């Protein structure tokens, strides 16, 4: 009896505004017989104080990814060639790492990521709301971005320049899935 080959699982990470969701959406169009899971679609438990979590050493296993993991395991059982994860932890979370075959980090300069995030999240919002978000970024949010650059990026199989076009990023990832 032939055992079916399991899908190749690709995890795509980037800082907020780094382009991961856009890239994942385009990547599943480009890769034959693929589906995606998006981390932001889940209500997952995690550290109550993000800044303190980073100061304590940013243990990614403190996040409860059980619902995400359950859906990933279900997708692995489907007759797919690829599963693409919009997932910020790459292989740094023990419970998810065993399922991931390739990790990609989109290295987007922080100023570009911030501009994209503001354009995406603050359409129609007041100036006060934007200022409050910038204050939160300065008070500790930026530390989260730097944490990703310190731990997720160097532990990724492929680092892609986030200033490239989406098409170029997708093509680069596609090329590396063929190797």
Backbone as JSON, one array per atom type, in Angstrom:
{
  "sequence": "XXXXXXXXXXXXXXXXXXXXXXXXXXXXXXXXXXXXXXXXXXXXXXXXXXXXXXXXXXXXXXXXXXXXXXXXXXXXXXXXXXXXXXXXXXXXXXXXXXXXXXXXXXXXXXXXXXXXXXXXXXXXXXXXXXXXXXXXXXXXXXXXXXXXXXXXXXXXXXXXXXXXXXXXXXXXXXXXXXX",
  "N": [[0.84, -1.19, 0.0], [0.59, 2.21, -0.87], [1.98, 4.89, 0.85], [0.75, 8.06, 1.39], [2.43, 11.03, 0.54], [3.17, 13.59, 2.81], [1.99, 17.02, 2.97], [4.21, 19.73, 2.07], [5.29, 21.98, 4.38], [5.34, 25.4, 4.78], [6.47, 28.09, 6.6], [5.82, 31.48, 6.99], [7.2, 34.41, 8.14], [7.33, 37.72, 9.52], [7.84, 41.07, 10.69], [5.09, 42.98, 12.07], [3.27, 44.42, 9.49], [5.15, 43.74, 7.7], [4.6, 42.3, 5.41], [3.78, 39.64, 5.34], [1.15, 38.43, 5.25], [0.11, 39.29, 2.78], [2.03, 38.15, 1.07], [1.68, 35.41, 1.66], [-0.95, 34.99, 0.73], [-0.56, 35.38, -2.03], [1.34, 33.43, -2.52], [-0.02, 30.99, -2.11], [-1.59, 31.03, -4.36], [0.31, 30.68, -6.3], [1.61, 28.27, -5.75], [1.01, 24.98, -6.55], [-1.92, 23.2, -5.64], [-2.37, 24.05, -2.85], [-2.93, 25.29, 0.5], [-3.64, 27.75, 3.05], [-2.92, 28.82, 6.42], [-3.73, 31.34, 8.72], [-2.27, 33.07, 11.23], [-3.34, 35.32, 12.55], [-6.04, 34.85, 12.45], [-6.82, 33.53, 14.66], [-7.78, 33.35, 18.12], [-5.57, 33.35, 20.41], [-4.11, 32.29, 23.44], [-1.7, 34.0, 25.37], [1.26, 35.6, 26.74], [0.44, 38.03, 29.22], [1.59, 40.53, 29.5], [3.29, 41.89, 27.09], [5.73, 43.27, 26.82], [7.09, 42.6, 29.22], [7.29, 39.88, 28.78], [9.16, 39.8, 26.71], [11.38, 40.89, 28.04], [11.78, 38.86, 29.91], [12.89, 36.96, 28.3], [11.53, 36.07, 26.09], [10.06, 33.52, 25.63], [8.74, 31.48, 23.38], [7.1, 29.32, 23.7], [5.31, 30.01, 25.66], [3.03, 30.86, 24.49], [-0.2, 29.75, 23.71], [-0.83, 27.73, 21.25], [-2.63, 25.82, 20.5], [-5.25, 25.71, 19.08], [-4.5, 26.6, 16.49], [-2.52, 24.74, 15.87], [-4.06, 22.4, 15.84], [-5.7, 22.84, 13.58], [-3.69, 22.93, 11.66], [-2.7, 20.28, 11.77], [-4.98, 18.96, 10.86], [-5.07, 19.96, 8.23], [-2.73, 18.85, 7.24], [-3.49, 16.27, 6.89], [-4.98, 16.38, 4.63], [-5.08, 15.9, 1.03], [-2.81, 17.58, -0.04], [-0.24, 19.52, -1.68], [1.23, 21.62, -0.65], [1.32, 23.52, 2.38], [0.89, 26.68, 3.59], [1.93, 28.82, 6.05], [0.96, 31.73, 7.68], [2.63, 32.9, 10.01], [4.06, 33.94, 12.93], [6.06, 32.77, 14.55], [7.88, 31.0, 13.4], [10.14, 28.36, 13.68], [10.37, 28.55, 16.39], [8.53, 27.96, 18.36], [7.89, 25.18, 20.19], [5.71, 23.35, 19.94], [4.73, 23.78, 17.38], [6.87, 23.57, 15.66], [7.68, 21.03, 14.79], [6.16, 20.39, 12.6], [6.84, 22.0, 10.52], [8.48, 22.47, 7.49], [10.0, 24.33, 6.13], [11.21, 27.54, 6.84], [10.53, 30.96, 6.38], [11.64, 34.26, 6.45], [10.56, 37.48, 6.05], [12.38, 40.19, 5.55], [11.75, 43.16, 6.3], [12.42, 46.59, 6.33], [12.09, 48.44, 9.37], [10.92, 51.02, 9.28], [9.47, 51.02, 6.89], [7.71, 48.9, 7.39], [6.29, 50.0, 9.55], [5.05, 52.21, 8.3], [3.41, 50.86, 6.44], [1.76, 49.46, 8.22], [0.43, 51.52, 9.57], [-0.93, 52.7, 7.41], [-2.56, 50.54, 6.72], [-4.0, 49.89, 9.12], [-5.13, 52.22, 10.14], [-6.9, 53.64, 8.56], [-9.29, 56.1, 8.21], [-9.25, 56.64, 10.93], [-8.76, 58.64, 13.9], [-6.38, 61.32, 14.42], [-5.49, 61.29, 17.05], [-5.74, 58.58, 17.72], [-3.8, 57.44, 16.11], [-1.52, 58.68, 17.13], [-1.58, 57.62, 19.76], [-1.07, 54.93, 19.18], [1.54, 55.16, 18.15], [2.84, 56.02, 20.44], [2.54, 53.71, 22.01], [4.08, 51.98, 20.48], [6.63, 53.14, 20.79], [6.87, 52.85, 23.55], [7.21, 50.16, 24.01], [6.35, 48.39, 22.04], [8.07, 48.37, 19.85], [10.13, 46.83, 20.77], [9.17, 44.26, 20.41], [9.31, 43.98, 17.64], [12.08, 44.14, 17.32], [12.81, 41.86, 18.72], [11.93, 39.85, 17.01], [13.69, 40.25, 14.9], [16.0, 39.53, 16.16], [15.67, 36.84, 16.97], [13.82, 35.27, 15.36], [14.43, 35.85, 12.64], [17.3, 35.07, 12.29], [17.03, 32.35, 12.7], [15.68, 31.34, 10.6], [15.14, 29.51, 7.56], [15.24, 30.75, 5.11], [15.84, 34.05, 4.26], [14.27, 36.83, 3.05], [14.44, 39.79, 1.17], [12.48, 42.37, 2.2], [11.9, 44.65, 0.78], [11.59, 44.03, -1.81], [9.36, 43.43, -4.6], [6.07, 41.98, -4.19], [5.65, 39.91, -6.01], [8.32, 39.23, -6.64], [9.24, 38.32, -4.17], [7.55, 36.11, -3.75], [8.33, 34.53, -5.96], [10.99, 34.0, -5.24], [10.66, 32.47, -2.9], [9.22, 30.32, -3.98], [11.19, 29.26, -5.71], [12.99, 28.26, -3.82], [11.52, 26.21, -2.72], [11.7, 24.26, -4.54], [14.22, 23.26, -4.41]],
  "CA": [[0.0, 0.0, 0.0], [1.37, 3.45, -0.94], [1.73, 5.91, 1.86], [0.7, 9.37, 0.78], [3.43, 12.0, 1.0], [2.5, 14.7, 3.5], [2.28, 18.32, 2.35], [5.39, 20.51, 2.45], [4.77, 23.1, 5.19], [6.19, 26.59, 4.72], [6.09, 29.13, 7.55], [6.27, 32.81, 6.57], [7.19, 35.35, 9.26], [7.82, 39.09, 9.33], [7.27, 41.98, 11.68], [3.79, 43.51, 11.66], [3.45, 45.33, 8.36], [6.27, 43.25, 6.9], [4.13, 41.74, 4.15], [3.59, 38.19, 5.37], [-0.19, 38.03, 4.82], [0.04, 39.51, 1.33], [2.88, 37.14, 0.42], [1.05, 34.09, 1.8], [-2.09, 34.95, -0.2], [-0.05, 35.21, -3.39], [2.08, 32.17, -2.59], [-0.93, 29.85, -2.31], [-2.03, 31.08, -5.76], [1.42, 30.26, -7.15], [1.98, 26.88, -5.47], [-0.04, 24.03, -6.93], [-2.6, 22.41, -4.62], [-1.94, 24.54, -1.54], [-3.84, 26.03, 1.37], [-2.94, 28.56, 4.04], [-3.46, 29.15, 7.73], [-3.33, 32.69, 9.1], [-2.15, 33.19, 12.69], [-4.21, 36.37, 13.06], [-7.43, 34.38, 12.46], [-7.03, 32.77, 15.89], [-7.69, 33.98, 19.43], [-4.64, 32.47, 21.12], [-3.62, 32.77, 24.73], [-0.27, 34.28, 25.44], [1.65, 36.44, 27.86], [-0.42, 39.19, 29.45], [2.37, 41.74, 29.3], [4.2, 41.59, 25.99], [7.06, 43.84, 27.12], [7.71, 41.76, 30.26], [7.6, 38.61, 28.12], [10.42, 40.01, 25.99], [12.43, 41.07, 29.05], [12.02, 37.54, 30.5], [13.6, 36.11, 27.36], [10.67, 35.76, 24.94], [9.86, 32.08, 25.45], [7.59, 31.36, 22.47], [6.22, 28.26, 24.2], [4.3, 30.58, 26.56], [1.81, 31.08, 23.7], [-1.01, 28.54, 23.51], [-1.17, 27.67, 19.82], [-3.39, 24.58, 20.29], [-6.23, 25.74, 17.98], [-3.75, 26.73, 15.25], [-1.87, 23.44, 15.66], [-5.12, 21.44, 15.49], [-6.07, 23.08, 12.19], [-2.54, 22.54, 10.85], [-2.69, 18.82, 11.71], [-6.09, 18.58, 9.97], [-4.66, 20.26, 6.86], [-1.69, 17.89, 6.87], [-4.18, 15.03, 6.49], [-5.59, 16.58, 3.31], [-4.16, 15.59, -0.09], [-2.25, 18.84, -0.53], [1.2, 19.54, -1.91], [1.83, 22.65, 0.2], [0.57, 24.3, 3.37], [1.65, 27.9, 3.85], [1.52, 29.41, 7.32], [1.23, 33.12, 8.05], [2.9, 32.46, 11.37], [5.22, 34.74, 13.35], [7.03, 32.1, 15.42], [8.77, 30.12, 12.63], [10.32, 27.11, 14.43], [10.73, 28.9, 17.77], [7.53, 27.39, 19.27], [8.12, 23.74, 20.16], [4.53, 22.61, 19.5], [4.52, 23.94, 15.94], [8.1, 23.41, 14.87], [7.84, 19.68, 14.23], [5.37, 20.26, 11.37], [7.31, 22.98, 9.54], [9.59, 22.0, 6.67], [10.82, 25.46, 5.68], [10.83, 28.82, 7.42], [10.9, 32.14, 5.59], [11.49, 35.54, 7.14], [10.58, 38.64, 5.15], [13.14, 41.22, 6.27], [11.25, 44.48, 5.89], [12.89, 47.65, 7.22], [11.07, 48.81, 10.34], [10.19, 52.22, 8.88], [8.51, 50.62, 5.86], [6.69, 48.11, 8.08], [5.46, 50.93, 10.32], [4.22, 52.97, 7.35], [2.39, 49.94, 5.93], [0.82, 49.15, 9.3], [-0.41, 52.7, 9.79], [-1.83, 52.8, 6.25], [-3.51, 49.41, 6.77], [-4.82, 49.81, 10.33], [-5.66, 53.49, 10.65], [-7.75, 54.33, 7.6], [-10.48, 56.67, 8.83], [-9.09, 56.83, 12.38], [-8.36, 59.99, 14.28], [-4.97, 61.57, 14.69], [-5.21, 60.86, 18.42], [-5.57, 57.13, 17.72], [-2.5, 57.17, 15.51], [-0.52, 59.1, 18.12], [-1.57, 56.63, 20.84], [-0.38, 53.74, 18.68], [2.97, 55.46, 18.06], [3.32, 56.02, 21.83], [2.66, 52.3, 22.41], [5.23, 51.44, 19.76], [7.83, 53.65, 21.46], [6.91, 52.39, 24.94], [7.52, 48.74, 24.13], [6.0, 47.64, 20.84], [9.26, 48.24, 19.0], [10.91, 45.71, 21.31], [8.67, 43.05, 19.76], [9.88, 43.95, 16.3], [13.51, 43.83, 17.46], [12.89, 40.46, 19.15], [11.82, 39.02, 15.81], [14.94, 40.39, 14.15], [17.05, 38.87, 16.93], [15.5, 35.4, 17.12], [13.12, 34.59, 14.26], [15.17, 35.99, 11.38], [18.49, 34.23, 12.14], [16.67, 30.94, 12.78], [14.87, 31.02, 9.42], [15.85, 28.85, 6.48], [15.37, 31.7, 4.01], [15.54, 35.45, 4.57], [13.98, 37.52, 1.79], [14.42, 41.25, 1.26], [11.11, 42.87, 2.24], [11.67, 45.8, -0.12], [11.28, 43.49, -3.14], [7.92, 43.36, -4.9], [5.44, 40.74, -3.74], [5.93, 38.89, -7.04], [9.71, 38.79, -6.5], [9.33, 37.55, -2.92], [6.89, 34.82, -4.02], [9.2, 33.78, -6.87], [12.16, 33.56, -4.46], [10.21, 31.37, -2.03], [8.92, 29.2, -4.89], [12.45, 28.7, -6.17], [13.59, 27.51, -2.72], [10.75, 25.0, -2.44], [12.08, 23.3, -5.58], [15.59, 22.77, -4.15]],
  "C": [[0.89, 1.25, 0.0], [0.99, 4.4, 0.18], [1.79, 7.27, 1.18], [1.75, 10.28, 1.4], [2.7, 13.17, 1.66], [2.85, 16.01, 2.82], [3.56, 18.95, 2.91], [4.88, 21.77, 3.14], [5.8, 24.22, 5.22], [5.63, 27.61, 5.71], [6.67, 30.46, 7.08], [6.1, 33.76, 7.75], [7.73, 36.7, 8.81], [7.27, 39.91, 10.49], [5.9, 42.43, 11.18], [3.98, 44.58, 10.59], [4.56, 44.89, 7.42], [5.88, 42.57, 5.6], [3.78, 40.27, 4.17], [2.21, 37.76, 4.86], [-0.35, 38.18, 3.32], [0.84, 38.45, 0.58], [2.23, 35.76, 0.5], [-0.13, 33.96, 0.83], [-1.63, 34.73, -1.64], [0.68, 33.88, -3.56], [1.13, 30.99, -2.79], [-1.56, 29.87, -3.7], [-0.95, 30.48, -6.67], [1.78, 28.78, -6.97], [0.79, 25.97, -5.74], [-0.59, 23.31, -5.7], [-2.15, 22.79, -3.21], [-3.07, 25.25, -0.81], [-3.01, 26.76, 2.41], [-3.68, 28.6, 5.36], [-2.88, 30.5, 8.13], [-3.4, 32.83, 10.62], [-3.15, 34.2, 13.25], [-5.69, 35.99, 13.05], [-7.79, 33.69, 13.77], [-6.95, 33.68, 17.12], [-6.84, 33.04, 20.28], [-4.2, 33.1, 22.42], [-2.12, 32.97, 24.69], [0.04, 35.14, 26.64], [0.76, 37.68, 27.98], [0.31, 40.51, 29.21], [3.49, 41.42, 28.3], [5.61, 42.07, 26.28], [7.79, 43.0, 28.16], [8.11, 40.41, 29.69], [8.94, 38.7, 27.39], [11.58, 40.13, 26.97], [12.8, 39.73, 29.7], [12.75, 36.59, 29.56], [12.78, 35.62, 26.19], [10.58, 34.26, 24.66], [8.58, 31.89, 24.62], [6.63, 30.27, 22.91], [5.2, 28.76, 25.21], [2.99, 30.88, 25.81], [1.09, 29.75, 23.52], [-1.49, 28.53, 22.06], [-2.03, 26.46, 19.49], [-4.42, 24.67, 19.17], [-5.57, 25.84, 16.6], [-3.13, 25.38, 14.88], [-2.9, 22.39, 15.22], [-5.51, 21.6, 14.02], [-4.93, 22.7, 11.24], [-2.5, 21.01, 10.7], [-3.8, 18.33, 10.78], [-5.72, 18.84, 8.51], [-3.61, 19.26, 6.36], [-2.33, 16.58, 6.39], [-4.85, 15.16, 5.13], [-4.59, 16.26, 2.21], [-3.64, 16.86, -0.77], [-0.76, 18.65, -0.83], [1.9, 20.49, -0.95], [0.81, 23.19, 1.21], [1.46, 25.49, 3.68], [1.06, 28.56, 5.1], [1.92, 30.88, 7.38], [1.38, 33.03, 9.56], [4.17, 33.13, 11.9], [6.33, 33.99, 14.09], [8.05, 31.23, 14.69], [8.91, 28.79, 13.39], [10.65, 27.36, 15.91], [9.71, 28.38, 18.79], [7.6, 25.88, 19.12], [6.93, 22.98, 19.56], [4.28, 22.71, 18.0], [5.7, 23.55, 15.09], [8.21, 22.06, 14.18], [7.1, 19.5, 12.9], [5.9, 21.11, 10.22], [8.54, 22.45, 8.82], [10.54, 23.13, 6.27], [10.29, 26.74, 6.32], [11.38, 29.96, 6.57], [10.69, 33.36, 6.47], [11.58, 36.64, 6.1], [11.2, 39.79, 5.94], [12.78, 42.6, 5.72], [11.79, 45.54, 6.84], [11.76, 48.16, 8.11], [10.28, 50.06, 9.94], [9.13, 51.9, 7.82], [7.37, 49.82, 6.49], [5.74, 49.01, 8.86], [4.52, 51.7, 9.39], [3.1, 52.08, 6.81], [1.32, 49.67, 6.98], [-0.12, 50.32, 9.56], [-1.41, 52.86, 8.65], [-2.92, 51.72, 6.29], [-4.5, 49.56, 7.93], [-5.52, 51.11, 10.73], [-6.43, 54.3, 9.62], [-9.0, 54.82, 8.33], [-10.39, 56.87, 10.33], [-8.62, 58.25, 12.66], [-6.86, 60.09, 14.48], [-4.58, 61.13, 16.09], [-4.98, 59.36, 18.5], [-4.21, 56.74, 17.14], [-1.39, 57.53, 16.48], [-0.43, 58.1, 19.25], [-0.84, 55.36, 20.4], [1.14, 53.97, 18.59], [3.59, 55.51, 19.46], [3.5, 54.59, 22.33], [3.86, 51.64, 21.73], [6.53, 51.86, 20.46], [7.99, 53.1, 22.88], [7.24, 50.91, 25.08], [7.22, 47.91, 22.9], [7.2, 47.39, 19.94], [10.13, 47.08, 19.46], [10.46, 44.38, 20.7], [9.23, 42.87, 18.37], [11.35, 43.53, 16.38], [13.72, 42.39, 17.9], [12.82, 39.54, 17.94], [13.11, 39.07, 14.99], [16.08, 39.63, 14.83], [16.9, 37.35, 16.93], [14.87, 34.7, 15.91], [13.95, 34.65, 12.97], [16.4, 35.08, 11.3], [18.21, 32.73, 12.22], [15.77, 30.51, 11.62], [15.74, 30.4, 8.34], [16.14, 29.79, 5.32], [14.98, 33.08, 4.5], [15.42, 36.18, 3.24], [13.89, 39.02, 2.06], [12.98, 41.75, 1.14], [10.85, 44.09, 1.39], [11.42, 45.33, -1.56], [9.77, 43.52, -3.36], [7.38, 42.03, -4.39], [5.74, 39.62, -4.73], [7.36, 38.35, -6.91], [9.9, 37.94, -5.24], [8.73, 36.15, -3.13], [7.77, 33.95, -4.91], [10.43, 33.23, -6.13], [11.78, 32.38, -3.57], [9.93, 30.13, -2.89], [10.2, 28.48, -5.33], [13.09, 27.82, -5.07], [12.79, 26.26, -2.34], [11.11, 23.91, -3.43], [13.45, 22.68, -5.32], [15.6, 21.55, -3.26]]
}
